[in-house]
Short mmCIF file of C-alpha atoms and ligand atoms in Angstrom, two decimals:
data_model
loop_
_atom_site.label_atom_id
_atom_site.label_comp_id
_atom_site.label_asym_id
_atom_site.label_seq_id
_atom_site.Cartn_x
_atom_site.Cartn_y
_atom_site.Cartn_z
CA UNK A 10 297.79 -37.56 273.66
CA UNK A 11 294.99 -39.55 272.16
CA UNK A 12 292.71 -36.78 271.15
CA UNK A 13 290.36 -37.30 268.22
CA UNK A 14 291.69 -35.46 265.16
CA UNK A 15 288.17 -35.27 263.77
CA UNK A 16 284.89 -34.01 265.18
CA UNK A 17 283.41 -35.76 268.29
CA UNK A 18 279.67 -36.30 268.08
CA UNK A 19 277.91 -35.52 271.42
CA UNK A 20 274.71 -37.55 271.23
CA UNK A 21 273.06 -35.80 274.27
CA UNK A 22 269.68 -34.20 274.70
CA UNK A 23 270.68 -32.57 278.06
CA UNK A 24 273.91 -31.77 280.03
CA UNK A 25 274.45 -32.38 283.78
CA UNK A 26 275.12 -29.55 286.21
CA UNK A 27 277.22 -29.98 289.34
CA UNK A 28 275.41 -27.48 291.59
CA UNK A 29 271.98 -25.82 291.76
CA UNK A 30 273.63 -22.46 291.34
CA UNK A 31 275.23 -23.51 288.16
CA UNK A 32 271.76 -24.71 286.89
CA UNK A 33 270.09 -21.45 287.83
CA UNK A 34 272.85 -19.42 286.32
CA UNK A 35 272.47 -21.21 283.03
CA UNK A 36 268.79 -20.76 282.80
CA UNK A 37 269.15 -16.93 283.33
CA UNK A 38 272.13 -16.37 280.98
CA UNK A 39 271.98 -19.13 278.49
CA UNK A 40 275.71 -19.10 278.09
CA UNK A 41 276.74 -22.73 278.41
CA UNK A 42 275.15 -26.14 277.89
CA UNK A 43 271.91 -27.12 279.42
CA UNK A 44 269.46 -28.63 276.79
CA UNK A 45 270.44 -29.64 273.28
CA UNK A 46 267.64 -27.75 271.60
CA UNK A 47 269.58 -24.69 272.60
CA UNK A 48 273.20 -25.68 272.17
CA UNK A 49 275.21 -28.98 271.61
CA UNK A 50 278.99 -29.05 271.57
CA UNK A 51 279.12 -30.74 268.07
CA UNK A 52 276.85 -28.16 266.64
CA UNK A 53 278.54 -25.31 268.37
CA UNK A 54 281.93 -26.40 266.84
CA UNK A 55 280.49 -26.42 263.44
CA UNK A 56 278.89 -22.98 264.05
CA UNK A 57 282.35 -21.66 264.96
CA UNK A 58 283.85 -22.88 261.67
CA UNK A 59 281.07 -21.35 259.61
CA UNK A 60 281.46 -17.97 261.38
CA UNK A 61 285.20 -18.20 260.57
CA UNK A 62 284.66 -19.16 256.90
CA UNK A 63 282.03 -16.39 256.29
CA UNK A 64 284.06 -13.71 258.42
CA UNK A 65 280.92 -13.29 260.62
CA UNK A 66 280.51 -12.62 264.46
CA UNK A 67 278.14 -15.51 265.11
CA UNK A 68 276.39 -18.41 263.50
CA UNK A 69 273.30 -20.50 264.43
CA UNK A 70 273.04 -23.84 262.71
CA UNK A 71 269.63 -25.21 261.96
CA UNK A 72 267.97 -28.30 260.35
CA UNK A 73 267.83 -27.18 256.83
CA UNK A 74 268.27 -24.27 254.42
CA UNK A 75 264.55 -23.65 254.57
CA UNK A 76 264.80 -23.25 258.41
CA UNK A 77 267.72 -20.90 257.89
CA UNK A 78 265.59 -18.69 255.63
CA UNK A 79 262.74 -18.62 258.13
CA UNK A 80 265.08 -17.78 261.06
CA UNK A 81 266.75 -15.01 259.11
CA UNK A 82 263.59 -13.33 257.99
CA UNK A 83 261.74 -13.72 261.36
CA UNK A 84 264.77 -12.33 263.19
CA UNK A 85 264.18 -8.87 261.74
CA UNK A 86 260.52 -8.81 260.71
CA UNK A 87 257.26 -8.92 262.63
CA UNK A 88 253.58 -8.63 261.55
CA UNK A 89 253.07 -5.34 259.45
CA UNK A 90 256.76 -5.61 258.03
CA UNK A 91 257.84 -5.97 254.40
CA UNK A 92 260.73 -7.79 252.67
CA UNK A 93 262.18 -6.75 249.19
CA UNK A 94 263.74 -9.72 247.31
CA UNK A 95 265.26 -10.38 244.03
CA UNK A 96 262.85 -12.73 242.26
CA UNK A 97 265.50 -15.03 240.84
CA UNK A 98 265.22 -17.38 243.85
CA UNK A 99 265.34 -20.97 245.02
CA UNK A 100 261.72 -22.20 244.77
CA UNK A 101 261.35 -22.83 248.47
CA UNK A 102 262.35 -19.27 249.18
CA UNK A 103 259.75 -17.99 246.75
CA UNK A 104 257.18 -20.22 248.48
CA UNK A 105 258.29 -18.84 252.00
CA UNK A 106 257.81 -15.32 250.84
CA UNK A 107 254.72 -15.72 248.89
CA UNK A 108 252.80 -18.29 251.02
CA UNK A 109 254.19 -18.71 254.54
CA UNK A 110 255.30 -15.32 255.85
CA UNK A 111 251.87 -13.55 254.85
CA UNK A 112 250.29 -16.04 257.28
CA UNK A 113 252.20 -14.11 259.92
CA UNK A 114 251.43 -10.63 258.38
CA UNK A 115 254.92 -10.15 256.72
CA UNK A 116 254.64 -9.31 253.03
CA UNK A 117 257.28 -9.37 250.29
CA UNK A 118 257.85 -7.70 246.86
CA UNK A 119 259.66 -9.95 244.49
CA UNK A 120 261.48 -7.79 241.85
CA UNK A 121 264.06 -7.85 239.09
CA UNK A 122 267.64 -8.67 240.46
CA UNK A 123 268.94 -5.10 239.90
CA UNK A 124 269.64 -2.26 242.18
CA UNK A 125 267.11 0.02 240.40
CA UNK A 126 264.36 -2.51 240.92
CA UNK A 127 265.17 -3.10 244.47
CA UNK A 128 265.41 0.68 245.20
CA UNK A 129 261.93 1.23 243.67
CA UNK A 130 260.31 -1.58 245.74
CA UNK A 131 261.50 -0.24 249.09
CA UNK A 132 258.73 0.92 251.47
CA UNK A 133 258.64 2.64 254.82
CA UNK A 134 258.11 -0.71 256.60
CA UNK A 135 260.78 -2.67 254.55
CA UNK A 136 263.15 -4.34 257.20
CA UNK A 137 265.04 -6.66 254.88
CA UNK A 138 266.43 -6.98 251.37
CA UNK A 139 267.01 -10.51 250.25
CA UNK A 140 268.95 -11.98 247.32
CA UNK A 141 270.92 -15.10 246.43
CA UNK A 142 274.67 -14.70 245.81
CA UNK A 143 274.43 -16.82 242.71
CA UNK A 144 270.96 -17.71 241.75
CA UNK A 145 269.86 -21.01 240.29
CA UNK A 146 269.24 -21.96 237.60
CA UNK A 147 269.66 -18.48 235.92
CA UNK A 148 273.13 -17.65 237.47
CA UNK A 149 272.23 -14.08 238.43
CA UNK A 150 274.97 -12.59 240.62
CA UNK A 151 273.73 -10.14 243.52
CA UNK A 152 275.21 -6.69 243.41
CA UNK A 153 275.75 -6.92 247.18
CA UNK A 154 277.53 -3.58 247.61
CA UNK A 155 274.62 -1.61 245.91
CA UNK A 156 272.05 -3.79 247.62
CA UNK A 157 273.58 -3.01 250.97
CA UNK A 158 273.69 0.70 250.39
CA UNK A 159 269.98 0.82 249.42
CA UNK A 160 269.02 -1.29 252.49
CA UNK A 161 271.00 0.62 254.89
CA UNK A 162 269.84 4.08 253.59
CA UNK A 163 266.28 3.08 254.71
CA UNK A 164 267.43 1.59 258.06
CA UNK A 165 266.78 -2.15 256.67
CA UNK A 166 269.40 -4.98 256.58
CA UNK A 167 270.63 -7.08 253.70
CA UNK A 168 270.50 -10.77 253.88
CA UNK A 169 272.30 -12.96 251.29
CA UNK A 170 271.55 -16.67 250.61
CA UNK A 171 275.23 -17.82 250.09
CA UNK A 172 274.31 -21.42 249.37
CA UNK A 173 275.92 -21.30 245.93
CA UNK A 174 278.80 -19.22 247.30
CA UNK A 175 279.98 -22.22 249.20
CA UNK A 176 280.29 -21.01 252.86
CA UNK A 177 282.47 -18.13 252.03
CA UNK A 178 284.77 -19.93 249.68
CA UNK A 179 283.63 -18.23 246.39
CA UNK A 180 282.35 -15.13 248.06
CA UNK A 181 281.99 -13.62 251.54
CA UNK A 182 278.90 -11.47 251.35
CA UNK A 183 279.52 -9.97 254.84
CA UNK A 184 282.74 -8.40 253.62
CA UNK A 185 280.88 -6.52 250.88
CA UNK A 186 278.24 -4.95 253.11
CA UNK A 187 275.66 -7.76 253.76
CA UNK A 188 274.47 -8.05 257.42
CA UNK A 189 273.18 -11.57 257.38
CA UNK A 190 274.34 -14.69 255.41
CA UNK A 191 271.76 -17.52 255.39
CA UNK A 192 272.49 -20.75 253.62
CA UNK A 193 271.61 -24.44 253.09
CA UNK A 194 274.50 -26.60 254.33
CA UNK A 195 272.86 -29.50 252.40
CA UNK A 196 274.57 -28.46 249.08
CA UNK A 197 278.39 -27.65 248.97
CA UNK A 198 279.11 -27.58 252.73
CA UNK A 199 277.89 -31.17 253.18
CA UNK A 200 278.98 -31.92 249.64
CA UNK A 201 277.95 -35.57 249.23
CA UNK A 202 274.23 -35.48 249.21
CA UNK A 203 274.15 -37.28 252.59
CA UNK A 204 272.82 -34.67 255.01
CA UNK A 205 270.36 -31.73 255.45
CA UNK A 206 271.30 -28.48 257.23
CA UNK A 207 271.24 -24.82 257.23
CA UNK A 208 272.90 -21.87 259.00
CA UNK A 209 272.40 -18.08 259.60
CA UNK A 210 275.52 -15.93 260.30
CA UNK A 211 275.62 -12.29 261.28
CA UNK A 212 278.19 -9.76 260.47
CA UNK A 213 280.36 -8.04 262.94
CA UNK A 214 278.10 -4.90 263.16
CA UNK A 215 274.68 -4.02 262.14
CA UNK A 216 272.42 -0.91 262.60
CA UNK A 217 269.34 -1.98 264.32
CA UNK A 218 268.44 1.41 265.77
CA UNK A 219 265.56 1.95 263.26
CA UNK A 220 263.90 -1.48 263.60
CA UNK A 221 261.19 -1.57 266.20
CA UNK A 222 261.67 -5.37 266.68
CA UNK A 223 264.85 -4.36 268.42
CA UNK A 224 263.87 -0.90 269.94
CA UNK A 225 260.45 -1.33 271.21
CA UNK A 226 260.26 -1.45 275.11
CA UNK A 227 262.88 1.27 275.91
CA UNK A 228 265.13 -0.21 278.64
CA UNK A 229 263.77 -3.58 278.23
CA UNK A 230 264.19 -3.73 274.33
CA UNK A 231 266.20 -6.39 272.73
CA UNK A 232 268.79 -3.82 271.65
CA UNK A 233 269.17 -2.30 275.27
CA UNK A 234 269.44 -5.85 276.83
CA UNK A 235 271.68 -7.57 274.29
CA UNK A 236 273.71 -4.68 272.69
CA UNK A 237 275.84 -5.72 269.70
CA UNK A 238 274.91 -9.28 270.21
CA UNK A 239 271.07 -8.55 269.68
CA UNK A 240 270.67 -9.98 266.31
CA UNK A 241 272.68 -13.13 266.81
CA UNK A 242 270.91 -13.62 270.10
CA UNK A 243 267.47 -13.16 268.40
CA UNK A 244 268.43 -15.78 265.76
CA UNK A 245 269.39 -18.45 268.04
CA UNK A 246 266.48 -17.88 270.27
CA UNK A 247 264.03 -17.95 267.32
CA UNK A 248 265.53 -20.73 265.08
CA UNK A 249 266.70 -23.15 267.82
CA UNK A 250 265.33 -22.33 271.30
CA UNK A 251 261.68 -21.41 270.32
CA UNK A 252 261.01 -22.88 266.94
CA UNK A 253 263.09 -25.89 267.67
CA UNK A 254 264.63 -26.25 264.14
CA UNK A 255 267.83 -27.29 265.71
CA UNK A 256 270.47 -29.04 263.71
CA UNK A 257 271.15 -32.68 265.09
CA UNK A 258 274.68 -33.39 266.25
CA UNK A 259 275.10 -36.40 263.74
CA UNK A 260 274.09 -33.95 261.01
CA UNK A 261 276.57 -31.39 262.27
CA UNK A 262 279.35 -33.96 262.08
CA UNK A 263 278.67 -34.82 258.47
CA UNK A 264 278.69 -31.13 257.49
CA UNK A 265 281.72 -30.52 259.36
CA UNK A 266 283.44 -33.41 257.58
CA UNK A 267 282.20 -32.01 254.25
CA UNK A 268 283.65 -28.57 255.03
CA UNK A 269 287.05 -30.18 255.36
CA UNK A 270 287.27 -30.63 251.59
CA UNK A 271 284.98 -27.65 250.47
CA UNK A 272 287.74 -25.57 249.07
CA UNK A 273 289.16 -28.63 247.07
CA UNK A 274 285.73 -29.54 245.75
CA UNK A 275 284.63 -25.99 244.73
CA UNK A 276 287.95 -25.08 243.18
CA UNK A 277 287.70 -28.27 241.00
CA UNK A 278 283.94 -27.96 240.35
CA UNK A 279 284.08 -24.26 239.43
CA UNK A 280 286.97 -25.03 236.89
CA UNK A 281 285.18 -27.98 235.40
CA UNK A 282 281.96 -25.92 235.20
CA UNK A 283 283.77 -23.10 233.22
CA UNK A 284 285.47 -25.65 230.93
CA UNK A 285 282.20 -27.41 230.29
CA UNK A 286 280.28 -24.13 229.78
CA UNK A 287 282.96 -23.03 227.05
CA UNK A 288 282.80 -26.55 225.50
CA UNK A 289 278.97 -26.72 225.40
CA UNK A 290 278.68 -23.01 224.11
CA UNK A 291 280.79 -24.19 221.07
CA UNK A 292 278.85 -27.43 220.53
CA UNK A 293 276.79 -27.52 217.37
CA UNK A 294 273.99 -29.63 218.86
CA UNK A 295 273.66 -27.62 222.17
CA UNK A 296 271.43 -24.51 222.66
CA UNK A 297 271.82 -21.53 224.80
CA UNK A 298 274.43 -21.99 227.69
CA UNK A 299 274.06 -19.79 230.84
CA UNK A 300 276.87 -19.47 233.11
CA UNK A 301 278.12 -16.22 234.85
CA UNK A 302 281.72 -17.19 234.05
CA UNK A 303 280.98 -16.81 230.16
CA UNK A 304 281.44 -13.17 228.77
CA UNK A 305 277.85 -13.29 227.21
CA UNK A 306 276.18 -13.58 230.60
CA UNK A 307 274.36 -10.46 231.69
CA UNK A 308 276.01 -10.67 235.20
CA UNK A 309 279.54 -11.52 233.93
CA UNK A 310 281.03 -8.16 235.27
CA UNK A 311 279.50 -8.79 238.61
CA UNK A 312 280.77 -12.29 238.72
CA UNK A 313 284.27 -10.95 237.94
CA UNK A 314 283.99 -8.62 240.90
CA UNK A 315 282.39 -10.78 243.40
CA UNK A 316 283.42 -14.36 242.50
CA UNK A 317 287.04 -14.03 241.49
CA UNK A 318 287.86 -17.59 242.69
CA UNK A 319 285.34 -19.17 240.46
CA UNK A 320 281.75 -18.61 239.32
CA UNK A 321 280.43 -21.74 240.93
CA UNK A 322 279.42 -25.21 239.92
CA UNK A 323 275.85 -24.70 238.39
CA UNK A 324 275.11 -24.08 234.71
CA UNK A 325 272.24 -24.59 232.37
CA UNK A 326 272.17 -25.56 228.78
CA UNK A 327 269.45 -26.44 226.16
CA UNK A 328 269.00 -29.61 224.20
CA UNK A 329 266.32 -30.21 221.57
CA UNK A 330 264.78 -33.25 223.16
CA UNK A 331 265.49 -33.47 227.00
CA UNK A 332 263.27 -36.62 227.22
CA UNK A 333 265.55 -38.40 224.87
CA UNK A 334 268.82 -36.88 226.15
CA UNK A 335 268.52 -37.30 229.94
CA UNK A 336 267.99 -41.17 230.14
CA UNK A 337 271.05 -41.70 227.92
CA UNK A 338 273.38 -40.20 230.39
CA UNK A 339 275.61 -42.76 232.19
CA UNK A 340 277.94 -40.64 234.28
CA UNK A 341 275.66 -37.67 234.99
CA UNK A 342 272.66 -38.53 237.11
CA UNK A 343 269.19 -37.11 237.09
CA UNK A 344 268.56 -35.88 240.72
CA UNK A 345 267.15 -32.61 242.17
CA UNK A 346 270.20 -31.66 244.32
CA UNK A 347 273.05 -29.30 244.08
CA UNK A 348 276.58 -29.39 245.55
CA UNK A 349 277.07 -33.19 245.38
CA UNK A 350 280.55 -34.48 244.48
CA UNK A 351 278.69 -36.34 241.54
CA UNK A 352 277.40 -34.23 238.72
CA UNK A 353 273.57 -34.00 238.76
CA UNK A 354 271.10 -32.82 236.18
CA UNK A 355 267.51 -31.98 236.24
CA UNK A 356 264.91 -30.89 233.70
CA UNK A 357 263.52 -27.71 235.61
CA UNK A 358 260.51 -27.14 233.45
CA UNK A 359 258.89 -30.52 234.61
CA UNK A 360 260.54 -30.76 238.07
CA UNK A 361 261.85 -27.93 240.14
CA UNK A 362 259.84 -25.34 238.35
CA UNK A 363 256.87 -27.63 237.34
CA UNK A 364 254.40 -25.66 239.56
CA UNK A 365 255.73 -22.28 238.66
CA UNK A 366 253.52 -20.22 236.23
CA UNK A 367 254.79 -20.46 232.63
CA UNK A 368 255.65 -16.77 232.24
CA UNK A 369 257.65 -16.89 235.57
CA UNK A 370 259.50 -20.05 234.37
CA UNK A 371 260.57 -18.23 231.18
CA UNK A 372 261.55 -15.17 233.30
CA UNK A 373 263.67 -17.39 235.58
CA UNK A 374 265.66 -18.67 232.45
CA UNK A 375 263.77 -22.13 232.27
CA UNK A 376 262.42 -23.14 228.95
CA UNK A 377 261.05 -26.57 227.85
CA UNK A 378 264.69 -27.43 226.57
CA UNK A 379 266.72 -26.30 229.70
CA UNK A 380 268.95 -28.68 231.50
CA UNK A 381 270.24 -27.62 234.86
CA UNK A 382 273.59 -29.21 235.92
CA UNK A 383 275.47 -29.07 239.23
CA UNK A 384 279.01 -30.21 238.36
CA UNK A 385 280.71 -32.58 240.66
CA UNK A 386 284.33 -33.65 240.86
CA UNK A 387 284.51 -36.17 237.92
CA UNK A 388 287.15 -35.45 235.20
CA UNK A 389 286.03 -32.87 232.52
CA UNK A 390 286.84 -35.35 229.77
CA UNK A 391 284.48 -37.95 231.24
CA UNK A 392 281.65 -35.44 231.56
CA UNK A 393 282.24 -34.28 227.96
CA UNK A 394 282.18 -37.87 226.67
CA UNK A 395 278.97 -38.73 228.38
CA UNK A 396 277.12 -35.55 227.10
CA UNK A 397 278.53 -36.24 223.58
CA UNK A 398 277.15 -39.83 223.45
CA UNK A 399 273.87 -38.84 224.97
CA UNK A 400 273.42 -35.88 222.46
CA UNK A 401 274.32 -38.17 219.55
CA UNK A 402 271.87 -40.82 220.58
CA UNK A 403 269.07 -38.40 221.27
C1 PLP B 26 268.50 -26.02 248.52
C2 PLP B 26 268.48 -24.42 248.80
C3 PLP B 26 267.85 -23.84 249.79
C4 PLP B 26 267.03 -24.72 250.84
O1 PLP B 26 267.87 -25.59 251.56
P1 PLP B 26 267.32 -26.99 252.12
O2 PLP B 26 268.57 -27.48 252.87
O3 PLP B 26 266.92 -27.86 250.85
O4 PLP B 26 266.22 -26.76 252.92
C5 PLP B 26 267.81 -22.51 249.95
N1 PLP B 26 268.52 -21.77 249.23
C6 PLP B 26 269.10 -22.23 248.07
C7 PLP B 26 269.83 -21.26 247.14
C8 PLP B 26 269.13 -23.66 247.86
O5 PLP B 26 269.74 -24.10 246.78
#
């Protein structure tokens, strides 16, 4: 009787022990609660939900999507190791792979988002293959099954950034052979543009026997000591315990609250995005429309295979004069976020991709005319009417 229906927030930095033995045992085994950088009941409850939604064995929640990316990569790579990644990536991930990881001696090859290009880039020291489930803004769909096969042949793991896959609602990459799912919880999980967060989830089983990070040290190796939990243990130890990128309990509460309506929102947003994509494609004053749910998208077949519930809430289209079009919008808002309940648009050429070299911008599907849209929960007709009046005025 009288229990909270929702999610209690444990605003605590440390947890009290009853006896010295209890405290000592906790410091040796790290199984329960001691200090909140390592674990907090609110964060732990959220982690359990994410594991369930992704079909994973364990999850560590961290402070942002960027923190999740760093945790996932450092969990399997050390100095001298190599990552192969599809180049159609979130800008922060490109920056991490090109600028931050080289500081630690980890290098990356960014290649075309196809099995052939990924295979050709694999090296003897490649420990990880990386791709986004649905990339933005181009809407490339990762061929997870093929990427997993290529990675596993070489003793490497496959990590998928499932931010646009919506915490397993549109796709569960672990079920198609991925070993790790990293994601930003800031986008569809939180869902209201009110919180930053990230998570890393591991699959039920992965082959770590060819990676020295886990095998070096014989009897004392991470693999020998931690067994099947080795990868999950290393991710929590790195992301939370050592690097301190822990998710705050108040943030965990907001993300958990967002997840309550995740399915409702993404179902609606995906359906609206498809409706808008079809309408825009037929509109005489709108240029090229890119959405994997449309038959002319190069990854349409992959989208049918991996994203049967919907192809996500992000699409791009071209208008002749973005500078005249964007300020005329009244319902759609100009903001650099994704996954909000409100429909958001940006002009990638001058904002999200402003510092990317021009040739790379075109390669990412970004031209001076491109508008990126993250579709919210508004009525399709209201969004159409707003775009119509803005195009007419521009
Ligand atoms: C936003 C985003 C990230 C980074 O997440 P933050 O929470 O902003 O740090 C990573 N990957 C993708 C695909 C994203 O859209």
